[in-house]
């Protein structure tokens, strides 16, 4: 017959096992992530949330994925644990050696539309980009190029961002070059919006959203541009990667500014009462307010997209930042807060953070 001591030993062991289970549950509930959430090369990340799953698309430049396609594709259920799913875009005819940048994907009426720029060639990989559209019936593709979104008065057009307003009308934000100094603006890449007549054609009614006018957005000084008859610009500025958010009735166009190789690169915004503007960037005079570098820890955070957490309640910025050796731009995520001073990223973080809920 078991002794009282034996009974107490069994009870103690049972309690200890229960305590271990509780500790394990507590650790699981307190699970964290640490940036980067994907350590491979993944510039210009865009994340599509579709039917409870996340699809991330990243720039491949002149490279191709192992399956011979363009744009790296990752999938996840929680924004933290990502699996490589190959490439997204089938190389279009005549695209050998061309650069492909900054894919964004939306779902509309049973079709997935991918917007991106393609350029390069004999005069250099960083010039001559134009916007294109590809389609697929599934989010992972493969996508097939179907249309050119031409902007006749621009020789360099990148970073297409489609946005559907609350009335159902689609618009396309993008970045393009300006070489004049009208109204005190500085030469460089700026932001534009146009209405989409359908998902593959622009109305040709573009409005300037924002151009460079602050010192921190300089890309390079004394820059000679082959695309503009080798003209040398005393300062060439860059605003790129537009992303639209409507909040409390106002239109916030987020963007990245400056040279992506420098500590000055980061995310700021301009705001308007109507989607076609006029937009104001008051408060952006000294540097990026939403997301910026942390000396010694994070360099070049930016070219982001916005996405909601799995429970649909918390807004995250998905962005790239350099690894310590500046060999790869890696995938990072951090919360976005809407404060009384305006939108602010709660980052960039480089220490453990709570897992998205």
Coordinates of C-alpha atoms in Angstrom, one line a residue:
X1 CA 0.0 0.0 0.0
X2 CA 1.5 3.4 -1.0
X3 CA 2.8 5.4 2.0
X4 CA 1.9 9.0 2.7
X5 CA 5.4 10.0 1.8
X6 CA 5.0 8.3 -1.6
X7 CA 1.7 10.1 -2.2
X8 CA 3.3 13.5 -1.3
X9 CA 6.2 12.8 -3.7
X10 CA 3.7 12.0 -6.5
X11 CA 1.7 15.1 -5.7
X12 CA 4.8 17.3 -5.7
X13 CA 5.9 15.8 -9.0
X14 CA 2.5 16.5 -10.5
X15 CA 2.6 20.1 -9.3
X16 CA 6.1 20.5 -10.7
X17 CA 4.9 19.2 -14.0
X18 CA 2.0 21.5 -13.9
X19 CA 4.3 24.4 -13.1
X20 CA 6.5 23.5 -16.1
X21 CA 3.5 23.5 -18.3
X22 CA 2.4 26.9 -17.0
X23 CA 5.9 28.3 -17.6
X24 CA 5.9 26.9 -21.1
X25 CA 2.5 28.5 -21.8
X26 CA 3.8 31.8 -20.4
X27 CA 6.8 31.7 -22.6
X28 CA 4.7 30.9 -25.6
X29 CA 2.3 33.8 -24.8
X30 CA 5.3 36.1 -24.4
X31 CA 7.0 35.0 -27.6
X32 CA 9.0 37.8 -29.2
X33 CA 10.6 38.6 -32.5
X34 CA 13.9 40.5 -33.3
X35 CA 14.6 42.3 -36.5
X36 CA 15.4 41.4 -39.1
X37 CA 12.5 38.9 -39.5
X38 CA 14.0 37.6 -42.7
X39 CA 17.8 37.8 -42.9
X40 CA 18.2 37.4 -46.7
X41 CA 18.3 40.1 -49.3
X42 CA 14.8 41.7 -49.5
X43 CA 14.8 45.3 -50.6
X44 CA 11.6 47.4 -51.0
X45 CA 9.3 45.0 -49.2
X46 CA 5.6 45.0 -49.9
X47 CA 3.3 42.8 -48.0
X48 CA -0.2 41.7 -49.2
X49 CA -2.6 40.2 -46.6
X50 CA -5.0 37.9 -48.3
X51 CA -7.4 35.4 -46.6
X52 CA -5.4 35.2 -43.4
X53 CA -2.0 34.8 -45.1
X54 CA 0.8 37.3 -45.8
X55 CA 2.6 37.5 -49.1
X56 CA 5.8 39.6 -49.2
X57 CA 7.3 40.7 -52.5
X58 CA 10.9 42.1 -52.7
X59 CA 13.1 43.7 -55.4
X60 CA 15.5 41.5 -57.3
X61 CA 17.1 44.1 -59.5
X62 CA 18.9 42.4 -62.4
X63 CA 18.9 39.1 -60.5
X64 CA 16.6 36.1 -60.9
X65 CA 15.3 33.7 -58.2
X66 CA 16.4 30.1 -58.4
X67 CA 13.3 29.2 -60.4
X68 CA 14.2 31.8 -63.0
X69 CA 11.6 34.4 -62.0
X70 CA 11.7 38.0 -60.9
X71 CA 10.8 39.4 -57.4
X72 CA 11.4 37.2 -54.3
X73 CA 8.2 35.9 -52.7
X74 CA 7.9 35.0 -49.0
X75 CA 4.8 33.7 -47.2
X76 CA 3.9 33.9 -43.5
X77 CA 0.9 33.5 -41.1
X78 CA 2.2 35.9 -38.4
X79 CA 4.5 38.5 -40.0
X80 CA 7.5 37.0 -38.3
X81 CA 8.1 33.5 -39.5
X82 CA 8.7 33.7 -43.3
X83 CA 9.1 30.9 -45.9
X84 CA 10.7 31.4 -49.3
X85 CA 8.1 30.6 -52.0
X86 CA 10.3 31.2 -55.0
X87 CA 9.8 34.0 -57.6
X88 CA 6.7 35.9 -58.5
X89 CA 7.0 37.3 -62.0
X90 CA 7.7 35.4 -65.2
X91 CA 10.4 37.3 -67.1
X92 CA 8.7 39.2 -69.9
X93 CA 10.0 39.0 -73.5
X94 CA 13.0 41.3 -74.1
X95 CA 13.8 41.7 -70.5
X96 CA 17.2 40.1 -70.4
X97 CA 19.6 42.2 -68.3
X98 CA 16.9 44.6 -67.2
X99 CA 16.4 45.9 -63.7
X100 CA 13.1 45.2 -61.9
X101 CA 12.2 47.2 -58.8
X102 CA 9.7 47.6 -56.1
X103 CA 6.7 45.3 -56.7
X104 CA 3.3 46.0 -55.1
X105 CA 0.3 43.7 -55.4
X106 CA -3.4 44.3 -55.0
X107 CA -6.5 42.1 -55.4
X108 CA -9.4 43.4 -57.5
X109 CA -12.4 41.6 -58.9
X110 CA -10.9 38.2 -58.9
X111 CA -7.5 39.2 -60.2
X112 CA -4.2 40.0 -58.6
X113 CA -2.4 43.0 -60.1
X114 CA 1.3 43.6 -59.6
X115 CA 2.8 47.0 -60.2
X116 CA 6.6 47.6 -60.6
X117 CA 9.2 49.3 -62.7
X118 CA 11.5 47.9 -65.3
X119 CA 14.5 49.7 -66.8
X120 CA 18.2 49.7 -67.4
X121 CA 20.1 48.8 -70.5
X122 CA 22.9 50.4 -72.5
X123 CA 22.9 53.7 -70.6
X124 CA 22.9 52.2 -67.1
X125 CA 20.8 50.1 -64.7
X126 CA 19.6 53.1 -62.7
X127 CA 18.0 55.1 -65.6
X128 CA 15.2 54.7 -68.0
X129 CA 12.7 53.0 -65.7
X130 CA 9.0 52.8 -66.7
X131 CA 6.0 51.4 -64.9
X132 CA 4.4 48.0 -65.8
X133 CA 1.6 45.8 -64.7
X134 CA 1.4 42.0 -64.4
X135 CA -1.6 39.8 -63.4
X136 CA -2.2 36.5 -61.8
X137 CA -5.3 34.5 -60.6
X138 CA -3.4 33.5 -57.4
X139 CA -1.4 35.7 -55.0
X140 CA 1.8 33.7 -55.4
X141 CA 1.7 33.9 -59.2
X142 CA 3.4 33.4 -61.4
X143 CA 2.5 36.9 -62.7
X144 CA 2.5 37.7 -66.4
X145 CA 3.3 41.2 -67.7
X146 CA 0.2 42.7 -69.4
X147 CA 0.6 46.4 -69.7
X148 CA 2.9 49.5 -69.7
X149 CA 1.8 52.4 -67.6
X150 CA 3.5 55.1 -69.6
X151 CA 4.2 58.6 -68.3
X152 CA 5.2 60.4 -71.6
X153 CA 6.9 63.4 -70.0
X154 CA 9.1 61.3 -67.6
X155 CA 12.3 59.5 -68.4
X156 CA 12.5 57.8 -65.0
X157 CA 9.4 56.5 -63.3
X158 CA 9.5 54.1 -60.4
X159 CA 7.8 52.8 -57.2
X160 CA 4.2 52.4 -58.3
X161 CA 1.7 52.3 -55.4
X162 CA -2.0 51.6 -56.2
X163 CA -4.6 52.9 -53.7
X164 CA -8.4 52.5 -53.6
X165 CA -10.2 55.4 -52.1
X166 CA -13.3 55.1 -50.0
X167 CA -15.5 55.8 -53.0
X168 CA -14.1 52.8 -54.8
X169 CA -11.9 54.9 -57.3
X170 CA -8.4 53.6 -57.8
X171 CA -5.3 55.9 -58.0
X172 CA -1.7 55.3 -58.6
X173 CA 1.1 57.0 -56.7
X174 CA 4.6 56.8 -58.1
X175 CA 8.0 58.5 -58.1
X176 CA 9.4 60.4 -61.1
X177 CA 12.3 62.8 -61.9
X178 CA 12.0 66.6 -62.1
X179 CA 15.0 68.6 -63.3
X180 CA 13.6 72.1 -62.8
X181 CA 13.8 74.4 -59.8
X182 CA 10.4 76.0 -60.1
X183 CA 8.7 77.4 -57.0
X184 CA 11.9 76.7 -54.9
X185 CA 11.9 73.0 -55.4
X186 CA 15.1 71.1 -55.9
X187 CA 16.0 68.8 -58.8
X188 CA 15.5 65.1 -58.2
X189 CA 12.9 62.4 -57.8
X190 CA 9.6 63.5 -56.5
X191 CA 6.1 62.0 -55.9
X192 CA 3.0 62.1 -58.2
X193 CA -0.5 60.8 -58.2
X194 CA -2.8 60.0 -61.1
X195 CA -6.2 58.4 -61.4
X196 CA -6.5 54.9 -62.8
X197 CA -9.1 54.6 -65.6
X198 CA -8.9 50.9 -65.1
X199 CA -6.3 48.7 -63.4
X200 CA -3.9 48.9 -66.4
X201 CA -4.3 52.5 -67.7
X202 CA -3.7 55.9 -66.3
X203 CA -6.0 58.9 -66.9
X204 CA -3.0 61.2 -67.7
X205 CA -4.2 63.8 -65.1
X206 CA -1.2 63.6 -62.8
X207 CA -0.7 66.0 -59.9
X208 CA 2.5 66.5 -58.0
X209 CA 2.2 65.3 -54.4
X210 CA 5.6 66.4 -53.1
X211 CA 9.0 67.4 -54.3
X212 CA 12.3 67.9 -52.5
X213 CA 12.8 71.2 -50.7
X214 CA 14.8 70.2 -47.6
X215 CA 18.5 69.6 -47.1
X216 CA 18.2 66.1 -45.6
X217 CA 16.7 64.6 -48.8
X218 CA 19.8 65.1 -50.9
X219 CA 20.8 61.9 -52.7
X220 CA 24.1 63.1 -54.2
X221 CA 25.9 66.4 -54.8
X222 CA 27.4 67.3 -58.1
X223 CA 25.6 64.3 -59.8
X224 CA 26.0 63.9 -63.5
X225 CA 23.0 62.4 -65.1
X226 CA 23.4 60.5 -68.4
X227 CA 19.6 60.5 -68.9
X228 CA 19.6 64.3 -69.0
X229 CA 22.3 64.9 -71.6
X230 CA 25.1 64.4 -68.9
X231 CA 23.9 67.5 -67.1
X232 CA 25.5 67.9 -63.7
X233 CA 23.2 68.9 -60.8
X234 CA 24.7 70.7 -57.9
X235 CA 22.4 68.7 -55.7
X236 CA 20.2 65.8 -56.7
X237 CA 17.4 64.9 -54.2
X238 CA 15.2 61.8 -53.8
X239 CA 11.7 61.2 -52.5
X240 CA 10.6 57.7 -53.3
X241 CA 8.5 54.7 -52.2
X242 CA 5.1 56.4 -51.8
X243 CA 2.4 54.7 -49.7
X244 CA -1.0 56.2 -49.1
X245 CA -3.0 55.9 -45.8
X246 CA -6.3 57.6 -45.1
X247 CA -6.7 58.4 -41.4
X248 CA -9.4 60.5 -39.7
X249 CA -10.5 61.9 -43.1
X250 CA -7.1 63.0 -44.2
X251 CA -4.8 61.6 -46.8
X252 CA -1.2 60.8 -45.6
X253 CA 1.3 60.0 -48.3
X254 CA 4.3 58.3 -46.7
X255 CA 7.6 58.2 -48.5
X256 CA 11.3 57.5 -48.1
X257 CA 13.8 60.3 -48.6
X258 CA 17.6 60.8 -49.2
X259 CA 20.2 58.3 -50.3
X260 CA 19.4 54.7 -49.2
X261 CA 23.1 54.1 -48.5
X262 CA 23.4 56.9 -45.9
X263 CA 22.3 57.3 -42.3
X264 CA 20.0 60.2 -43.5
X265 CA 17.6 57.8 -45.3
X266 CA 14.2 57.3 -43.6
X267 CA 10.5 57.7 -43.8
X268 CA 8.4 60.8 -43.6
X269 CA 5.0 61.9 -44.9
X270 CA 2.9 64.7 -46.3
X271 CA -0.8 65.3 -45.7
X272 CA -3.8 66.6 -47.7
X273 CA -7.6 67.1 -47.4
X274 CA -8.2 65.5 -50.8
X275 CA -6.4 62.7 -52.5
X276 CA -5.2 64.9 -55.4
X277 CA -3.8 67.5 -53.0
X278 CA -2.4 70.0 -52.3
X279 CA -0.2 68.2 -49.8
X280 CA 1.8 69.7 -47.0
X281 CA 5.0 68.3 -45.4
X282 CA 5.2 71.0 -42.7
X283 CA 7.4 69.7 -39.9
X284 CA 9.7 67.7 -42.2
X285 CA 12.4 70.3 -42.4
X286 CA 15.0 68.6 -40.3
X287 CA 14.7 65.0 -41.1
X288 CA 12.4 61.9 -41.4
X289 CA 9.8 61.9 -38.5
X290 CA 8.3 58.4 -39.0
X291 CA 11.3 56.1 -39.2
X292 CA 15.0 56.9 -39.2
X293 CA 18.4 55.4 -38.5
X294 CA 19.7 54.5 -35.1
X295 CA 23.5 55.1 -34.9
X296 CA 25.4 51.9 -34.3
X297 CA 22.4 49.7 -34.7
X298 CA 20.1 50.4 -37.7
X299 CA 21.1 52.0 -41.0
X300 CA 19.0 53.0 -44.0
X301 CA 15.5 51.9 -42.8
X302 CA 12.8 52.7 -45.3
X303 CA 10.9 51.9 -48.6
X304 CA 8.1 50.5 -46.5
X305 CA 4.6 49.2 -46.8
X306 CA 1.8 49.1 -44.2
X307 CA -0.1 46.0 -43.0
X308 CA -2.3 44.9 -40.1
X309 CA -1.4 42.3 -37.5
X310 CA -3.1 38.8 -37.7
X311 CA -6.0 40.0 -35.5
X312 CA -6.5 43.0 -37.7
X313 CA -6.1 45.5 -34.9
X314 CA -2.4 46.7 -35.0
X315 CA -0.8 48.5 -37.9
X316 CA 2.8 47.6 -38.8
X317 CA 5.4 49.1 -41.0
X318 CA 7.2 46.6 -43.1
X319 CA 10.6 48.0 -44.3
X320 CA 14.1 47.2 -45.2
X321 CA 17.3 48.0 -43.3
X322 CA 21.0 47.2 -43.9
X323 CA 22.8 44.4 -42.2
X324 CA 25.9 45.4 -40.3
X325 CA 28.2 44.8 -43.3
X326 CA 25.9 46.7 -45.7
X327 CA 25.7 43.7 -47.9
X328 CA 22.0 43.1 -47.7
X329 CA 18.8 45.1 -47.1
X330 CA 16.8 42.9 -44.8
X331 CA 13.1 42.6 -43.9
X332 CA 12.0 44.3 -40.7
X333 CA 8.7 45.1 -39.0
X334 CA 7.6 47.5 -36.3
X335 CA 4.4 49.0 -35.0
X336 CA 3.0 52.3 -36.3
X337 CA 1.4 54.7 -33.8
X338 CA -0.9 57.6 -34.7
X339 CA 0.1 60.3 -32.2
X340 CA -1.0 63.8 -31.7
X341 CA 2.1 64.9 -33.5
X342 CA 1.3 62.6 -36.4
X343 CA 2.2 59.0 -37.4
X344 CA 5.3 57.6 -35.8
X345 CA 6.9 54.2 -36.1
X346 CA 7.7 52.6 -32.7
X347 CA 11.1 51.7 -34.0
X348 CA 13.3 50.8 -35.8
X349 CA 13.9 48.2 -33.2
X350 CA 16.8 45.9 -32.9
X351 CA 16.0 44.2 -29.5
X352 CA 13.2 41.6 -28.8
X353 CA 9.7 42.8 -29.3
X354 CA 6.3 41.3 -28.6
X355 CA 5.0 39.0 -31.4
X356 CA 2.2 40.7 -33.5
X357 CA -1.1 39.7 -31.9

